[in-house]
CSV table of N, CA and C in Angstrom, one decimal:
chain,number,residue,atom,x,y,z
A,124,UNK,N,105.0,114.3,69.6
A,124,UNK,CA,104.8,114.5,68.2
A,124,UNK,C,106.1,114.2,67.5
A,125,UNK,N,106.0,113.6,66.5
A,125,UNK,CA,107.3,113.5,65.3
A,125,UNK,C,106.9,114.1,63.9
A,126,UNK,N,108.1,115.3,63.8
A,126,UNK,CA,108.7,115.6,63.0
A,126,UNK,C,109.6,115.5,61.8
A,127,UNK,N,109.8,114.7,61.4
A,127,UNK,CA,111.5,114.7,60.3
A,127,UNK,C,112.5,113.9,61.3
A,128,UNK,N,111.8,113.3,61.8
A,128,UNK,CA,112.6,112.0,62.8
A,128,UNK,C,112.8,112.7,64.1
A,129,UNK,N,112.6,114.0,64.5
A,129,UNK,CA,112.9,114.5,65.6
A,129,UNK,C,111.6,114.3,66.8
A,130,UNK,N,111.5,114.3,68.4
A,130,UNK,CA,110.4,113.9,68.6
A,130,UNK,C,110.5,115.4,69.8
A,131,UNK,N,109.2,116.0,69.7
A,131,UNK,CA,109.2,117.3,70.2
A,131,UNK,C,107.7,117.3,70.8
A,132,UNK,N,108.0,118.0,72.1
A,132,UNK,CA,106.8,118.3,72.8
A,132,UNK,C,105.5,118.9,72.3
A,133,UNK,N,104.7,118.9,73.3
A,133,UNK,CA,103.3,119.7,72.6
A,133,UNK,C,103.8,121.4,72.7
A,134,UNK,N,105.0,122.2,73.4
A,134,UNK,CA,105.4,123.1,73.0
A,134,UNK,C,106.7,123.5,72.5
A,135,UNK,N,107.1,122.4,71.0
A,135,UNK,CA,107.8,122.2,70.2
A,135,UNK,C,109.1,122.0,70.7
A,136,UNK,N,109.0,121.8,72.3
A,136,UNK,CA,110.9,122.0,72.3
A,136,UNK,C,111.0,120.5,72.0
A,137,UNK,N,112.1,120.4,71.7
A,137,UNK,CA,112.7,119.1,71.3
A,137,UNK,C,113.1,118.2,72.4
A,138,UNK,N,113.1,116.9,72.4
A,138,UNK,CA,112.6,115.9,73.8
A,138,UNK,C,113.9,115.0,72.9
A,139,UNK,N,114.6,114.7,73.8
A,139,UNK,CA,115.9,113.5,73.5
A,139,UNK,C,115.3,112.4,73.2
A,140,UNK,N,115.4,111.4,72.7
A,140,UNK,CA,114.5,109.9,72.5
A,140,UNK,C,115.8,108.9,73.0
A,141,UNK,N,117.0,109.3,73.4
A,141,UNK,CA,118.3,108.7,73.9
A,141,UNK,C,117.8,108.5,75.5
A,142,UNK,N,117.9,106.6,76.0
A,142,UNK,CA,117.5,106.6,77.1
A,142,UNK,C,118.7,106.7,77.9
A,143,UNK,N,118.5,107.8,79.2
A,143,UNK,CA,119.5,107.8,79.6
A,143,UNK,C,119.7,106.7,81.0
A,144,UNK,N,120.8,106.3,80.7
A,144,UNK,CA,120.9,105.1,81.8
A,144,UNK,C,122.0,105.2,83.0
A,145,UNK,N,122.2,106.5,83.0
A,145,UNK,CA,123.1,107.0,84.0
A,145,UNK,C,122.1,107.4,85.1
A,146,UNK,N,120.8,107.7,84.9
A,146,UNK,CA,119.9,108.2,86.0
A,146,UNK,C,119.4,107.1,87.1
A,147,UNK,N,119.8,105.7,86.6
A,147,UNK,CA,119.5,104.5,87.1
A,147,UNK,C,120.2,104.4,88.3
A,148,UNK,N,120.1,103.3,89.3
A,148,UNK,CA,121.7,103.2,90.5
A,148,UNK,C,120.7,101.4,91.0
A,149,UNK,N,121.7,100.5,91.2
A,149,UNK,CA,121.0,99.2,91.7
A,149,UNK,C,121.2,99.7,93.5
A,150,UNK,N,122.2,100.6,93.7
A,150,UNK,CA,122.3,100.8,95.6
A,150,UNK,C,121.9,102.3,95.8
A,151,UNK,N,121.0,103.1,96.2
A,151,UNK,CA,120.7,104.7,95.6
A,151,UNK,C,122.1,105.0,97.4
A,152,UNK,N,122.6,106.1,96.7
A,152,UNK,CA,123.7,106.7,98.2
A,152,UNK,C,122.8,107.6,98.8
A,153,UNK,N,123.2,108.6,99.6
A,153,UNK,CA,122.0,109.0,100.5
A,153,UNK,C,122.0,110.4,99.6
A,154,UNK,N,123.0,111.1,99.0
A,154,UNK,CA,122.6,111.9,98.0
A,154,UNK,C,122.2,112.1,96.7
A,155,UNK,N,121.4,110.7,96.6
A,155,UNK,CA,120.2,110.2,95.0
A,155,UNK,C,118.9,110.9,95.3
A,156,UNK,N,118.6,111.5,94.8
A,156,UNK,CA,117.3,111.8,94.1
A,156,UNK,C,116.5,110.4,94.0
A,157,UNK,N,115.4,109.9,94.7
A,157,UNK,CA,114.9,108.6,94.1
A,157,UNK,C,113.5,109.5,93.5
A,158,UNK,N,113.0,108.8,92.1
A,158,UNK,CA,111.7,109.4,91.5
A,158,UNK,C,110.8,108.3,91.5
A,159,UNK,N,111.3,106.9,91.6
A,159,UNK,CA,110.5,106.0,91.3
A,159,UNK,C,111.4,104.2,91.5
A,160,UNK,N,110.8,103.3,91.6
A,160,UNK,CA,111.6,101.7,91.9
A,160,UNK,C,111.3,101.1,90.4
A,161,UNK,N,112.0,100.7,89.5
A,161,UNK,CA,111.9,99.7,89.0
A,161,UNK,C,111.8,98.3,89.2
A,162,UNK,N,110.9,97.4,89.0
A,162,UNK,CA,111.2,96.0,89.2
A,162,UNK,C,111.6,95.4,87.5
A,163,UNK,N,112.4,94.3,87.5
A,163,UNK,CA,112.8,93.4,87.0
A,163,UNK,C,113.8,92.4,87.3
A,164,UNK,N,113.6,91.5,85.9
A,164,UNK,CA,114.1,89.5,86.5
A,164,UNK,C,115.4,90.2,85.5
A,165,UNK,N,116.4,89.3,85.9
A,165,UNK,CA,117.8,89.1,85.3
A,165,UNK,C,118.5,88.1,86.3
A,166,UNK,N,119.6,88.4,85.4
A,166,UNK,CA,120.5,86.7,86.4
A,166,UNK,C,121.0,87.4,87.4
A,167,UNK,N,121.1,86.5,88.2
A,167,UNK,CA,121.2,86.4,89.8
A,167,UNK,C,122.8,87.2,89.6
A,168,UNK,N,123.9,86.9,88.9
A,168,UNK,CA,125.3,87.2,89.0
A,168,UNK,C,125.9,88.4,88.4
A,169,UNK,N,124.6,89.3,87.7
A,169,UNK,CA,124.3,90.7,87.4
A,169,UNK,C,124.3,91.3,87.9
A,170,UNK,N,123.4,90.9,89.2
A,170,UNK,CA,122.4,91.6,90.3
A,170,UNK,C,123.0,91.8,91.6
A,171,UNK,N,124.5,91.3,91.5
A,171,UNK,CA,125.0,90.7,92.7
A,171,UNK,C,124.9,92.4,94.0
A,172,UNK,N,125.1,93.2,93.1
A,172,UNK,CA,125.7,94.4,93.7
A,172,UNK,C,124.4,95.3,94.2
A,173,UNK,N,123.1,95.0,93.8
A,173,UNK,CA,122.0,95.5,94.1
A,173,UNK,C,121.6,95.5,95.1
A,174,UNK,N,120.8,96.8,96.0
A,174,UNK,CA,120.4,96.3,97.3
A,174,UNK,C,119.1,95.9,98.0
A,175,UNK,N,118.7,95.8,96.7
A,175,UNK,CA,117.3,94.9,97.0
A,175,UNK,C,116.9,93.8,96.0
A,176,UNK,N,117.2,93.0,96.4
A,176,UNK,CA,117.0,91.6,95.0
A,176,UNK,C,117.0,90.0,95.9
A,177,UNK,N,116.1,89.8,95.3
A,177,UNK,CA,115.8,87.6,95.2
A,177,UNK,C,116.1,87.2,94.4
A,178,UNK,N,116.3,85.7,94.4
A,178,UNK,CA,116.8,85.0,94.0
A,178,UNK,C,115.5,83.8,93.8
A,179,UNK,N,114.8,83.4,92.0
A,179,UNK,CA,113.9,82.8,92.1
A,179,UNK,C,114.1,81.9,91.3
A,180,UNK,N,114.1,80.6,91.5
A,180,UNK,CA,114.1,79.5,91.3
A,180,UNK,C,113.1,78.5,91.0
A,181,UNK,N,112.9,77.5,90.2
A,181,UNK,CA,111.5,76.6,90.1
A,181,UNK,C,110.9,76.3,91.3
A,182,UNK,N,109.9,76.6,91.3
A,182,UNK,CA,109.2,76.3,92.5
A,182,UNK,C,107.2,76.2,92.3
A,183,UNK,N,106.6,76.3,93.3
A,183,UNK,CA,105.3,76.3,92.9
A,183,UNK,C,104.5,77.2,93.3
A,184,UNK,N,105.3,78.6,93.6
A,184,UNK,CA,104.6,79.6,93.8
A,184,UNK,C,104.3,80.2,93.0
A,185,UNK,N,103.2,81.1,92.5
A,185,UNK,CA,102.6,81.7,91.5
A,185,UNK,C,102.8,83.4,91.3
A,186,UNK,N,103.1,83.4,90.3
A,186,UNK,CA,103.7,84.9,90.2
A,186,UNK,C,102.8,86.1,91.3
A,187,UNK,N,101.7,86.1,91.2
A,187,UNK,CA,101.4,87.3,92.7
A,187,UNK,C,101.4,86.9,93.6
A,188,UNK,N,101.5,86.1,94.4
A,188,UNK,CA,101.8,85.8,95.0
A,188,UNK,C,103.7,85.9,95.6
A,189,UNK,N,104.3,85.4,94.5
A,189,UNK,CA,105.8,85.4,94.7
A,189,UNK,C,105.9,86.9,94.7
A,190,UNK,N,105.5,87.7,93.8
A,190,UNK,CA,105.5,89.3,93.8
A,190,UNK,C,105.1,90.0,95.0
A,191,UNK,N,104.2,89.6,95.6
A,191,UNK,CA,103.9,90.2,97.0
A,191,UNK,C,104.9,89.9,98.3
A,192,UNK,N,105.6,88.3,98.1
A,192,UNK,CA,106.4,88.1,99.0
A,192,UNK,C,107.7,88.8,99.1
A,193,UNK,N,108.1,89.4,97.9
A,193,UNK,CA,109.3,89.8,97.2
A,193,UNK,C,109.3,91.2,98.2
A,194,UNK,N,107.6,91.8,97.7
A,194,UNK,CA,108.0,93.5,97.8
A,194,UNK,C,107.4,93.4,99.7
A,195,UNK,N,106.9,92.5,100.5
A,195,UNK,CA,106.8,92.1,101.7
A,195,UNK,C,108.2,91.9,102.1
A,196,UNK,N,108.9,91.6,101.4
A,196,UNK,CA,110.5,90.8,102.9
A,196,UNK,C,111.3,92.2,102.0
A,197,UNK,N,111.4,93.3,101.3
A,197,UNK,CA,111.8,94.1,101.3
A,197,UNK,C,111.8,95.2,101.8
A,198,UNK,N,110.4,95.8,102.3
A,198,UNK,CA,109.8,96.2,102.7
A,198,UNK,C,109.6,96.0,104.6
A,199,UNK,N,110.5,94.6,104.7
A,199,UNK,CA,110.2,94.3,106.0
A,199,UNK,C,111.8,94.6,106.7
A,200,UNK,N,112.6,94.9,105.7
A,200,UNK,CA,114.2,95.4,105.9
A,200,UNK,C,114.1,96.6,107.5
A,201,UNK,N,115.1,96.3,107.7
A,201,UNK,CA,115.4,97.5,109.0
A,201,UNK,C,116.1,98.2,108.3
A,202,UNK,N,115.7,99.5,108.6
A,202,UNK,CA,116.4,100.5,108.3
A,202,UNK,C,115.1,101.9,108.6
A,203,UNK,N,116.0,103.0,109.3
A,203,UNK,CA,115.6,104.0,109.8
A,203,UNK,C,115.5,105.1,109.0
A,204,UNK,N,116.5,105.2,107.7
A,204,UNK,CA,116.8,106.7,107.8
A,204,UNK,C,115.8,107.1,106.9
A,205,UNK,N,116.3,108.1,106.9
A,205,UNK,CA,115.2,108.5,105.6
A,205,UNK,C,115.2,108.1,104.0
A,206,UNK,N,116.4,107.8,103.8
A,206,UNK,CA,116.3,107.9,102.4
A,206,UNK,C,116.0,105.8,102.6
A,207,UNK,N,115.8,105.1,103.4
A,207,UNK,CA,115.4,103.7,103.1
A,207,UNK,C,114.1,103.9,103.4
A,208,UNK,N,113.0,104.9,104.2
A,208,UNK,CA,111.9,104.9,103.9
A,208,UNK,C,111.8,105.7,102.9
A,209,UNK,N,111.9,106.6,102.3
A,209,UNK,CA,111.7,106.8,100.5
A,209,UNK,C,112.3,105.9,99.8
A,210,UNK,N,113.1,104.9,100.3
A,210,UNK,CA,112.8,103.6,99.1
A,210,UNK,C,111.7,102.7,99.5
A,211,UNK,N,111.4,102.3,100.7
A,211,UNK,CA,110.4,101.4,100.4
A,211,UNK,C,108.9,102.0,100.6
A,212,UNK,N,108.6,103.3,101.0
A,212,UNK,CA,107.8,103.6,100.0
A,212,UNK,C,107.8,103.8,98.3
A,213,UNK,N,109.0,104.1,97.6
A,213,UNK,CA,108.7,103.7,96.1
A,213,UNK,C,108.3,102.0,95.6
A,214,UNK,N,109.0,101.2,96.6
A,214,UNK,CA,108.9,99.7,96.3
A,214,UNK,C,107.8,99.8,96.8
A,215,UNK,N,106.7,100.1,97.3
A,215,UNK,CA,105.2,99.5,97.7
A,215,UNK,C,104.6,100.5,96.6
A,216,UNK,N,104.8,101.7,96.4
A,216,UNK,CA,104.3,101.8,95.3
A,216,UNK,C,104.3,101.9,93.5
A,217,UNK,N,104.9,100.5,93.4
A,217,UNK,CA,104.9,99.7,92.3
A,217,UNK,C,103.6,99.0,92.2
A,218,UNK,N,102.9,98.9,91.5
A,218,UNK,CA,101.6,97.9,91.4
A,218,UNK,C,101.8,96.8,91.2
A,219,UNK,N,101.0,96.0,91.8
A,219,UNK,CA,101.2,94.3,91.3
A,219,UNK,C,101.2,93.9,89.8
A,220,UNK,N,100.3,94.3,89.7
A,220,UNK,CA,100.4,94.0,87.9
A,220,UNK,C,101.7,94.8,87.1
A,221,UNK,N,102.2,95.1,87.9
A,221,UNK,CA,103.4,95.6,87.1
A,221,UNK,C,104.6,95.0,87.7
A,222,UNK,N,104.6,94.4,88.7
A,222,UNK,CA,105.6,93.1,89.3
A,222,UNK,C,105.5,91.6,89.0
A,223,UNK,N,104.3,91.9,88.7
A,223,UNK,CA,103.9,90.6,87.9
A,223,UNK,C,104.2,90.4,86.5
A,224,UNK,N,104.2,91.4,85.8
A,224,UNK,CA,104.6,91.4,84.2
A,224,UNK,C,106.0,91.0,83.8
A,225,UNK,N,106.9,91.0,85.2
A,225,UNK,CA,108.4,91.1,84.6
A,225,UNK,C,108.9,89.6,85.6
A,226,UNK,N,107.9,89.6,85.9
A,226,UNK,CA,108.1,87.9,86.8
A,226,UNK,C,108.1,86.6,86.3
A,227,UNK,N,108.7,86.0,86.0
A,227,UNK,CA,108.4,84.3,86.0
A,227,UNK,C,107.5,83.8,86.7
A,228,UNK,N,106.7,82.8,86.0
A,228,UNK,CA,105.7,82.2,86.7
A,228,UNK,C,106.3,81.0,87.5
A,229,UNK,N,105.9,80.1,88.5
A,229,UNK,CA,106.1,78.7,89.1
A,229,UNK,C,107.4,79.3,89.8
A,230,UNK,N,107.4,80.0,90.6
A,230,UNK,CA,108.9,80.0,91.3
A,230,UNK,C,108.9,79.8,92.8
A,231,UNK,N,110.1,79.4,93.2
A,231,UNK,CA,110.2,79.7,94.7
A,231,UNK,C,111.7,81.2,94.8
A,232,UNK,N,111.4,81.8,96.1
A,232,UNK,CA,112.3,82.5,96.4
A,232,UNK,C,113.0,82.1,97.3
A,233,UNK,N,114.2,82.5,97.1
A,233,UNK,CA,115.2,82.5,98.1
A,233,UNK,C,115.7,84.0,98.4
A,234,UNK,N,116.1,84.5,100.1
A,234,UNK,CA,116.6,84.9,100.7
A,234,UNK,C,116.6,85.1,102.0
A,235,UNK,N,117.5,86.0,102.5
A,235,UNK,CA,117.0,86.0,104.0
A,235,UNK,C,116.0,86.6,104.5
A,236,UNK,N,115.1,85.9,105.6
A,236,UNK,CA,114.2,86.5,106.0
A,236,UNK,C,112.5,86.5,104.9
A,237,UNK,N,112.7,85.1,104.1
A,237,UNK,CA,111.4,84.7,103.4
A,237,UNK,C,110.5,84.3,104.5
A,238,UNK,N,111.1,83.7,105.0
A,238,UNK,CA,110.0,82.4,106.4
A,238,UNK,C,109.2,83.7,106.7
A,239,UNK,N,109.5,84.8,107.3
A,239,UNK,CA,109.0,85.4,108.1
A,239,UNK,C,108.1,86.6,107.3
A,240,UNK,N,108.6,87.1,105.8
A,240,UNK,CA,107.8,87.5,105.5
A,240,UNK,C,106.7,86.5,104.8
A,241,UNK,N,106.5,85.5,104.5
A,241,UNK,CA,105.6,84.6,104.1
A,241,UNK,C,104.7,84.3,105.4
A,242,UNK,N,104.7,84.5,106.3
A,242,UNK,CA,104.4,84.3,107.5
A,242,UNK,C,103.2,85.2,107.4
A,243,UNK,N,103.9,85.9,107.3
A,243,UNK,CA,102.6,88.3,107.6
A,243,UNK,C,102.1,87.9,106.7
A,244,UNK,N,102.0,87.6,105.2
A,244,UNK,CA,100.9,87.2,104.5
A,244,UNK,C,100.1,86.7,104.8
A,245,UNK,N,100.6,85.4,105.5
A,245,UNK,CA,99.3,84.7,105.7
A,245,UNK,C,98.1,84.9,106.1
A,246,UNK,N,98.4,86.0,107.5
A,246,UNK,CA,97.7,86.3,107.9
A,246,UNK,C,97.0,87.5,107.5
């Protein structure tokens, strides 16, 4: 609800409308809290430091498709511990249609280990 510009709960306490962007991290450490994965496209030389990201280029793959191969060769990462399976359970539970929304259409991807997840799709 808004009041007098202020924006306050259904039990009137007052709710910040300041997004905070300190709660974010592109690599989480092992003592992050993860609540949830964002997806989104930005340039490749932004992203450099992130630990999960492709690289998509014109190509003639079709956005769900490219989206599924994305969260497939992520998803297909080695790693044991626990805080990389609470990330890639957050990354499978992103919905397609919501990987899709922030996607370019007509792309190919690049990284390591596409062949092989394009592969497990197939089948």
């Amino acid at each position: 609800q808004k009041s007098g510009g202020n924006v306050k709960s259904q039990d009137d306490t007052p709710i910040s409308s300041e997004l905070n962007l300190e709660g974010f991290t592109a690599s989480p450490k092992a003592d992050d809290v993860l609540l949830y994965a964002l997806p989104f496209c930005g340039p490749l030389s932004s992203m450099m430091n992130f630990k999960y990201r492709v690289k998509l280029t014109p190509g003639k793959l079709k956005k769900g498709k490219a989206s599924k191969t994305a969260v497939e060769l992520f998803t297909r990462a080695q790693g044991k511990s626990s805080l990389e399976k609470r990330e890639k359970g957050l990354i499978k539970s992103v919905t397609d249609p919501n990987n899709v929304t922030v996607m370019v259409g007509g792309v190919k991807i690049s990284a390591p280990g596409v062949a092989q997840a394009t592969k497990s799709l197939r089948k």
